Short mmCIF file of C-alpha atoms in Angstrom, two decimals:
data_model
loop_
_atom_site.label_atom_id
_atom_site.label_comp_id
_atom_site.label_asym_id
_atom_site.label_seq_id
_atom_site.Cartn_x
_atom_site.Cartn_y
_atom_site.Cartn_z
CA UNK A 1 218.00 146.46 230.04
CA UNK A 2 219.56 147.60 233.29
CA UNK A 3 218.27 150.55 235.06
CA UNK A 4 218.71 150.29 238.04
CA UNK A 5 221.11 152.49 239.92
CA UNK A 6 221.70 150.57 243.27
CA UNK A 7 224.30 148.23 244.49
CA UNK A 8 221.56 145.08 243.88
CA UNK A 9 222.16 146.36 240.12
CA UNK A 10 222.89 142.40 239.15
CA UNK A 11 220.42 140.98 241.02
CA UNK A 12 217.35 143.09 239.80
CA UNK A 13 218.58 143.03 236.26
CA UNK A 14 218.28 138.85 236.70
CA UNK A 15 214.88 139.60 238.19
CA UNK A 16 213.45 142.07 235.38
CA UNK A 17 214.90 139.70 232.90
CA UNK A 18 213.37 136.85 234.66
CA UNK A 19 209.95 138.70 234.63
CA UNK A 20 210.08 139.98 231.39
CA UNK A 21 210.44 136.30 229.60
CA UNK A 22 207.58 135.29 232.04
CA UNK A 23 204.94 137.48 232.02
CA UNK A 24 205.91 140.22 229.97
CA UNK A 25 205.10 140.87 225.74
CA UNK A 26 207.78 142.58 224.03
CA UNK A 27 207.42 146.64 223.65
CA UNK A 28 207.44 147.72 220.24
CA UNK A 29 211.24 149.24 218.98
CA UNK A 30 210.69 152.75 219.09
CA UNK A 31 211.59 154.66 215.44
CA UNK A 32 212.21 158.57 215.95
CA UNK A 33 211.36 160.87 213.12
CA UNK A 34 211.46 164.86 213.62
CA UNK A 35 209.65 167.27 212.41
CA UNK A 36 210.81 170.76 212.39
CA UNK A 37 210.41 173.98 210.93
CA UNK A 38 209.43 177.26 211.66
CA UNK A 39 206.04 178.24 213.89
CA UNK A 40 203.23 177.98 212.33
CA UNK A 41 204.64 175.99 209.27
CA UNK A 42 202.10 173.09 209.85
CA UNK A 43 204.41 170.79 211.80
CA UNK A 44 201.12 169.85 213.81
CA UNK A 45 199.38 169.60 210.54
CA UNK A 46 201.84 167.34 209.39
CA UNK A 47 202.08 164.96 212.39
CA UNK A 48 198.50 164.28 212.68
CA UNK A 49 197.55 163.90 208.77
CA UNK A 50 199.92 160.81 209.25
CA UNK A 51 199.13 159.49 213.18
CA UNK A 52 196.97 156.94 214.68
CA UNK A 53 196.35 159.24 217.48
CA UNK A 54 195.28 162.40 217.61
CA UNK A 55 198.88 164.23 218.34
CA UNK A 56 199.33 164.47 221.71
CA UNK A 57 201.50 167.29 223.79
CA UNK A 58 204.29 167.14 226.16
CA UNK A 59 205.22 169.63 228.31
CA UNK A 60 209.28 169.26 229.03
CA UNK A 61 212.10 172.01 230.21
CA UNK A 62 214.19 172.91 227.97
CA UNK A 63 217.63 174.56 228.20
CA UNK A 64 218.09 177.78 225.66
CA UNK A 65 219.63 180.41 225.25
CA UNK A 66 219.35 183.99 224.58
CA UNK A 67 220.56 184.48 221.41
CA UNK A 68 219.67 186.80 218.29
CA UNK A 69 217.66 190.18 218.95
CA UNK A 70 217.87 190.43 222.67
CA UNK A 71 221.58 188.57 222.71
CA UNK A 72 222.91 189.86 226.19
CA UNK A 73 226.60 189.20 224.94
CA UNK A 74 228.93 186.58 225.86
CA UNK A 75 227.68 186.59 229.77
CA UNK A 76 224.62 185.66 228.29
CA UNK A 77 223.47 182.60 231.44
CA UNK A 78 221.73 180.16 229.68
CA UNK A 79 218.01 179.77 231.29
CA UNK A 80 215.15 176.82 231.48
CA UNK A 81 211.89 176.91 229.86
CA UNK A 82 209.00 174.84 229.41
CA UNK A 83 208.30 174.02 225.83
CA UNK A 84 204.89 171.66 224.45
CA UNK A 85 206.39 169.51 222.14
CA UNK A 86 203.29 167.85 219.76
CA UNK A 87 203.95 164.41 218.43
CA UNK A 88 202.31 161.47 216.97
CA UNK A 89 202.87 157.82 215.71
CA UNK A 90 202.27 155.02 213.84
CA UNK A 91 202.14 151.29 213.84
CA UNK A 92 203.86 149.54 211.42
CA UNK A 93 204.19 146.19 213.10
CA UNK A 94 203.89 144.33 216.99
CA UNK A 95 207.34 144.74 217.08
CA UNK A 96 207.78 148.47 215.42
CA UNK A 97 206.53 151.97 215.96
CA UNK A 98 207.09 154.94 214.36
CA UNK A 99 207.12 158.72 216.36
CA UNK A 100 207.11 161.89 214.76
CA UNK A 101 207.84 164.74 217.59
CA UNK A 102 207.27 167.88 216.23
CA UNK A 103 210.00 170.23 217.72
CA UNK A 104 209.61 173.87 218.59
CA UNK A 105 210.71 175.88 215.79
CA UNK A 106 212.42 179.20 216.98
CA UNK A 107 215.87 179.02 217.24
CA UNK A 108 216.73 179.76 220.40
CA UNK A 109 215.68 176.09 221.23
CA UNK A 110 218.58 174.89 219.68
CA UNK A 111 219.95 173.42 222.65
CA UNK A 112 217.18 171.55 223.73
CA UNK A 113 217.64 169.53 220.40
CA UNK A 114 220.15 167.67 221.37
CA UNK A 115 218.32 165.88 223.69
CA UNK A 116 215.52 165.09 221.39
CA UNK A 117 217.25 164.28 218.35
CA UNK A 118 218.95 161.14 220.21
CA UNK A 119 218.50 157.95 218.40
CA UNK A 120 216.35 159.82 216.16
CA UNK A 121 216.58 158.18 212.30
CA UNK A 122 216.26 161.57 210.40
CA UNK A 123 214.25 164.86 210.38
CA UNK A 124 212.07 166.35 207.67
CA UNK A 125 212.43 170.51 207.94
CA UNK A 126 209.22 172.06 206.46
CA UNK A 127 209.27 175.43 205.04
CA UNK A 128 206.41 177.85 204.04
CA UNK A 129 207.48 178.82 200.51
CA UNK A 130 206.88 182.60 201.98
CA UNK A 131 208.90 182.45 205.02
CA UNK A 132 211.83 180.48 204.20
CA UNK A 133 214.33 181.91 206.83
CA UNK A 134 212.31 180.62 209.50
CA UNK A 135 213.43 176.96 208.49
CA UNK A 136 217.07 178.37 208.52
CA UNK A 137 218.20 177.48 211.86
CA UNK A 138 216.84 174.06 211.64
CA UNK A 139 218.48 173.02 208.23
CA UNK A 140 221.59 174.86 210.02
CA UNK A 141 221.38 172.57 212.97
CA UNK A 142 220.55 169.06 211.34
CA UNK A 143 223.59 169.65 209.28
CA UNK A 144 225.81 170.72 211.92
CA UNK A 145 224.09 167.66 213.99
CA UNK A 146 224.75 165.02 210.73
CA UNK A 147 221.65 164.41 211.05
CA UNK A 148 219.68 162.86 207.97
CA UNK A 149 217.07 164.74 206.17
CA UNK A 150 214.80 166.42 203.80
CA UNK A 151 213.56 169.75 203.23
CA UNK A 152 209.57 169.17 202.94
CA UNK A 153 207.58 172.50 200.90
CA UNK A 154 204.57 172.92 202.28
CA UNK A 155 201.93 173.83 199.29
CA UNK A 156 199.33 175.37 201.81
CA UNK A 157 196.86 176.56 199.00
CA UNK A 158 198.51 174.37 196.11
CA UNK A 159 200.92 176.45 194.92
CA UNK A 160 204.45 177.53 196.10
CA UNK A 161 205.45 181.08 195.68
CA UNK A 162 209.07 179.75 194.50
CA UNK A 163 209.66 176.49 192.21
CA UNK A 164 212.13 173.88 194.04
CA UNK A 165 214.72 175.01 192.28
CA UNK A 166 214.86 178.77 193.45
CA UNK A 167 214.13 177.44 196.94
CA UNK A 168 216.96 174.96 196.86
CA UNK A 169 219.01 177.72 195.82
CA UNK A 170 217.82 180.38 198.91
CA UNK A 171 218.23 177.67 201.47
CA UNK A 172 221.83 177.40 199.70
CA UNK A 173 221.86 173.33 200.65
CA UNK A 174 223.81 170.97 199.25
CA UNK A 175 222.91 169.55 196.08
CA UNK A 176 221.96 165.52 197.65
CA UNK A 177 219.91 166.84 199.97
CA UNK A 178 216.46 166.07 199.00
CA UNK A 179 213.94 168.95 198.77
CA UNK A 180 210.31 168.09 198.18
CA UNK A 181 206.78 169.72 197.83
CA UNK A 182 204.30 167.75 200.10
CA UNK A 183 200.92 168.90 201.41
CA UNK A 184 201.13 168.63 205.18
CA UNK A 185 197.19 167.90 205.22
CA UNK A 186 197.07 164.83 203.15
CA UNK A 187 198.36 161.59 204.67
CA UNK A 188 199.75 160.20 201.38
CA UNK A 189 201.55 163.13 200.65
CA UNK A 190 203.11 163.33 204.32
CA UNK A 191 203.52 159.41 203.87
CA UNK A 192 205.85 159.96 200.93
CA UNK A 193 207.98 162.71 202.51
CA UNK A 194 208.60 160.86 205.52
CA UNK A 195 209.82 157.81 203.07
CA UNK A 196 212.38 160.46 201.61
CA UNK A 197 213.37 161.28 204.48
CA UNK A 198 213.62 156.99 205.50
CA UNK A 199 215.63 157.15 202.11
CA UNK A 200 218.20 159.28 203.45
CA UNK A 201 218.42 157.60 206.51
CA UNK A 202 218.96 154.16 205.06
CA UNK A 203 222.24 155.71 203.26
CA UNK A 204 223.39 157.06 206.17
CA UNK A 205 223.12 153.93 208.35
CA UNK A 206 224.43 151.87 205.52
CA UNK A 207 227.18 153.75 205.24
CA UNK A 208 228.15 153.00 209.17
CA UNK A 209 226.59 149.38 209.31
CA UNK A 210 226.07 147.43 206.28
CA UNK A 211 222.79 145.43 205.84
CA UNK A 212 222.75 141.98 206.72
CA UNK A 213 221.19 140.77 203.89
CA UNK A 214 218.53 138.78 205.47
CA UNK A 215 214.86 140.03 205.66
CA UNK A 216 213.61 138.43 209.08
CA UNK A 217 212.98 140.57 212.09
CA UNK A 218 215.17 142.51 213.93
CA UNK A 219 215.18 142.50 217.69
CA UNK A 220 217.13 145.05 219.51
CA UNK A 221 217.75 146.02 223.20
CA UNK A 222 215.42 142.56 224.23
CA UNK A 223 217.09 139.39 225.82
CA UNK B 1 191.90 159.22 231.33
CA UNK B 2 191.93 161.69 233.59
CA UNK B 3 193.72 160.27 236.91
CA UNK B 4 192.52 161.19 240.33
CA UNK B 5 194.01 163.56 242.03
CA UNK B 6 196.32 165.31 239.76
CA UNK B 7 195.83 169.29 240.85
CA UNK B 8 193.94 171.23 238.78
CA UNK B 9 196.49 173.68 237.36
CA UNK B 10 197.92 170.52 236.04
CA UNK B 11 195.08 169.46 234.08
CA UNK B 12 195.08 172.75 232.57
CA UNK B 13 197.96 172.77 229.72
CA UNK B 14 196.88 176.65 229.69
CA UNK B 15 197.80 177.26 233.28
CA UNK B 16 201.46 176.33 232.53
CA UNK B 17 201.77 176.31 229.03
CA UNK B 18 203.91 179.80 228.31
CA UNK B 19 203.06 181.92 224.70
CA UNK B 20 205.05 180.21 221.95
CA UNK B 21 206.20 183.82 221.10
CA UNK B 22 208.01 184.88 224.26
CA UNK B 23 208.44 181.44 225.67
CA UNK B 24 211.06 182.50 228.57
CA UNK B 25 210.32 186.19 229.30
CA UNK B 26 211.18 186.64 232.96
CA UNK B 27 208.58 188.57 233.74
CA UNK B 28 206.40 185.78 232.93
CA UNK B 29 204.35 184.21 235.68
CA UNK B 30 204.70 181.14 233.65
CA UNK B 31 208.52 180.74 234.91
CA UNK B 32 207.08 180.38 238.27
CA UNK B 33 204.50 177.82 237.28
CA UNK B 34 206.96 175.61 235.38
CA UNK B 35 208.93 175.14 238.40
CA UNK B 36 205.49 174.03 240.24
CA UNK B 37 204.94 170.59 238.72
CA UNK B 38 208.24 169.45 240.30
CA UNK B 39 206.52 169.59 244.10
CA UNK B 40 205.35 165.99 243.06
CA UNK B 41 208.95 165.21 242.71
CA UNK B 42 209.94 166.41 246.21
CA UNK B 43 211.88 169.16 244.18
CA UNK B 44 213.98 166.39 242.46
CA UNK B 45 214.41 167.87 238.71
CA UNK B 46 217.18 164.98 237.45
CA UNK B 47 216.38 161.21 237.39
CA UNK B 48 218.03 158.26 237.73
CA UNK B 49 217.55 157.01 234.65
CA UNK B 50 218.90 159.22 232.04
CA UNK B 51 218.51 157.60 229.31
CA UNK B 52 214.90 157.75 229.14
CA UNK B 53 214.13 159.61 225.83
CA UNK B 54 210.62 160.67 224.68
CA UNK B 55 210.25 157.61 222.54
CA UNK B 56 211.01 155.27 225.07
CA UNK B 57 208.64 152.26 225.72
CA UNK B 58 208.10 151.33 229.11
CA UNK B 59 205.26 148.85 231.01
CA UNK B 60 204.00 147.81 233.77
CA UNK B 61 205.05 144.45 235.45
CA UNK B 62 202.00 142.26 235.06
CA UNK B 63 200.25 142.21 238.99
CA UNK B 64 202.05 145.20 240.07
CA UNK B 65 199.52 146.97 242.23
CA UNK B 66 201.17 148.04 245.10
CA UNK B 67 199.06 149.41 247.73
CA UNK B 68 200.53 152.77 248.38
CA UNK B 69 201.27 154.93 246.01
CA UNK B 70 200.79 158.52 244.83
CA UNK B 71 197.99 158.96 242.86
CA UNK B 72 200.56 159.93 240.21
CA UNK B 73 202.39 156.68 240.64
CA UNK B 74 199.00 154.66 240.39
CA UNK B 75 197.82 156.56 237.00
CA UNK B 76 201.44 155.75 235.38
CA UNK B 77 200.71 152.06 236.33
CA UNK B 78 197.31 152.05 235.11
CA UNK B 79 198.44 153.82 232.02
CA UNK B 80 201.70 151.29 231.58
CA UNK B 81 199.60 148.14 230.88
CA UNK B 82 200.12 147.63 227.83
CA UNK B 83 203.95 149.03 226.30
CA UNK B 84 203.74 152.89 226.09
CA UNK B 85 206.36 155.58 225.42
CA UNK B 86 207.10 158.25 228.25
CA UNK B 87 205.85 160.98 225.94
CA UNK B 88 202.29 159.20 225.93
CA UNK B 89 202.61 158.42 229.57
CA UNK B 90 203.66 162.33 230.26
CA UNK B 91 200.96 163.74 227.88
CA UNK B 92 198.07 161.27 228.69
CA UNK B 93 197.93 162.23 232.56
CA UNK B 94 199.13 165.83 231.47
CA UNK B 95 202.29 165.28 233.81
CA UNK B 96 205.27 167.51 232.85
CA UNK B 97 207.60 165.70 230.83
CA UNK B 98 210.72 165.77 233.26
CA UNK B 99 208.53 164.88 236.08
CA UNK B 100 206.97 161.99 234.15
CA UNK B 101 210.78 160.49 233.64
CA UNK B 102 211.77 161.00 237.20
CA UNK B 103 208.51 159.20 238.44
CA UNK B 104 208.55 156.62 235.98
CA UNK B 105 212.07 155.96 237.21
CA UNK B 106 211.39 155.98 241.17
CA UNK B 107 208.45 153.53 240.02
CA UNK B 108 211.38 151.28 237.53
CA UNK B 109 213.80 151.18 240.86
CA UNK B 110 210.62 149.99 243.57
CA UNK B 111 210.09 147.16 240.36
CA UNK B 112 206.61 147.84 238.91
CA UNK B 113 207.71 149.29 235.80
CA UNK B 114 209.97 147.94 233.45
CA UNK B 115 211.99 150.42 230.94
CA UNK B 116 212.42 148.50 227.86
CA UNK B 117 215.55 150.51 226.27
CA UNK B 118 217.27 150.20 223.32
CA UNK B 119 220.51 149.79 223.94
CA UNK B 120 221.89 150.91 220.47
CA UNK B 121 220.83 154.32 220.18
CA UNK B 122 221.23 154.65 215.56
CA UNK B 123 218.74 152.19 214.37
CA UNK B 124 220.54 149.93 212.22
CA UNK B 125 219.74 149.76 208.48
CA UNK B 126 217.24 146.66 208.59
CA UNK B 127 215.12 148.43 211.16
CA UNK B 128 215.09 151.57 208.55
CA UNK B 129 214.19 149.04 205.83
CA UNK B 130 211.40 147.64 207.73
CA UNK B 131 209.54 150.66 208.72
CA UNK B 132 209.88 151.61 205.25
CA UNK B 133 208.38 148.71 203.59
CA UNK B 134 205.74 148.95 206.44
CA UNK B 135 204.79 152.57 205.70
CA UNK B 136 204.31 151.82 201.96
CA UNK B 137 202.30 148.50 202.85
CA UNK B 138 199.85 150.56 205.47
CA UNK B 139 199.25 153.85 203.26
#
């Protein structure tokens, strides 16, 4: 709860505590889900089928680099760039809220992941059934990252152009990695994607921290 | 809400907002403009607080009006009443998302807004549990 970088560190942490147990409700725990994929996949789509709000844009810089087609070589400087970054949420109790950030898909934003991903419980990668190497460099990067998640098929007109199988197969992913068809327009559909992708992150955490067995509310970060 | 006194070519997300295809061509006038909302930061482009992540909540201390503030500073305090992340904060007054940290910071350190972090940064498997229970209870 301290962030405050002066010498009177101590005393304003006593103070904010102080205030906070006065005066101040809770905030909600923040839960990070990301969405990623290739432009134009319906990561938008996706995030506000399932959100209270309308999804909402941020504007931040983001470090990238040149890489790919117009790769200058090793001198290659890496450069800043302002990306809108669309996201969403939902309220599943006083005390917890769910975000889905939508990240920019090309791949030359790779970088700038790192800083969004942070605390983030998992990611669900969508892929258009026709462009599948556009999702390539995100699958690429959540695994590199050990990052939990799920590889969500977007059925734009109800129909895939590959069955799961063959897609599974072109992504070459590893067989316990979940791939799914969803519709990124339908909020039950996007509901049960994002609960795969919860799934995976439940392993994951169990496998570092056990569950405690109980069922009561959590409270972290909070005096 | 649209706060007072933001400049124009910050309320439009067009003005600044590069194409997604070519998002850092130099040649852009955009790389220009995204080095423009930053003036409101006397050119400061790192916070103090760097563990401010999109997601994070942060509100206003109950009676915190101060007098005199930027008219940034007073729309993040109007906006902070109830808890709110920085992402909301930054895209509700169409601030830039750096800028939006470093502010919300500057107004953390004067003490009118608290930042409500979470100290352990993997959510721990009863926190998973719960938002997936919730999910299947709300849908």
């Amino acid at each position: 709860m301290d962030f405050v970088p002066s010498s009177d560190r101590a005393l304003a942490t006593t103070y904010d505590a102080h205030l906070m147990r006065r005066q101040t409700p809770s905030a909600p725990i923040p839960i990070k889900i990301i969405i990623a994929g290739g432009f134009g996949v319906g990561k938008t789509t996706t995030v506000g089928a399932i959100s209270e709000i309308s999804p909402l844009t941020t504007e931040a810089e983001m470090t990238s680099a040149s890489v790919g087609i117009d790769d200058p070589g090793p001198t290659s400087a890496k450069s800043t760039t302002t990306v809108a970054m669309d996201f969403g949420c939902v309220t599943i109790d006083q005390t917890l809220k769910l975000y889905l950030f939508g990240t920019p898909g090309q791949s030359r934003f790779a970088f700038m992941w790192d800083e969004l991903i942070r605390g983030a419980v998992g990611a669900l990668v969508i892929a258009d059934s026709n462009r599948l190497n556009d999702c390539y460099a995100s699958i690429d990067y959540f695994e590199r990252a050990d990052m939990p998640f799920a590889v969500g098929v977007n059925a734009f007109d109800g129909h895939l152009a590959h069955d799961l199988d063959e897609i599974r197969w072109a992504l070459a992913i590893n067989e316990n990695i979940p791939v799914l068809r969803f519709d990124a327009r339908d909020r039950v559909s996007v509901r049960d994607a994002l609960l795969v992708v919860l799934e995976r992150a439940l392993d994951h955490a169990v496998r570092r921290k056990p569950i405690r067995g109980d069922a009561g509310p959590v409270h972290m970060g909070l005096p | 809400m649209e706060p007072r006194g933001v400049p124009p070519y910050l309320s439009d997300p067009a003005a600044t907002r590069p194409s997604p295809n070519c998002p850092d061509r130099p040649a852009d006038p955009a790389a220009t403009l995204a080095l423009r909302p930053f003036v409101i930061t006397a050119g400061r482009v790192i916070g103090d607080d760097t563990r401010m992540g999109f997601e994070t909540q942060v509100s206003a201390l109950p009676g915190a009006r101060p007098a005199r503030l930027t008219p940034e500073a007073n729309a993040i305090i109007a906006i902070c009443q109830r808890p709110i992340s920085v992402a909301e904060v930054s895209a509700r007054l169409r601030l830039h998302f750096g800028v939006t940290k470093i502010l919300i910071g500057d107004l953390h350190s004067a003490g009118h807004i608290i930042i409500h972090a979470v100290d352990d940064e993997s959510p721990d498997p009863d926190t998973i549990l719960r938002v997936i229970h919730g999910l299947r209870a709300i849908f």
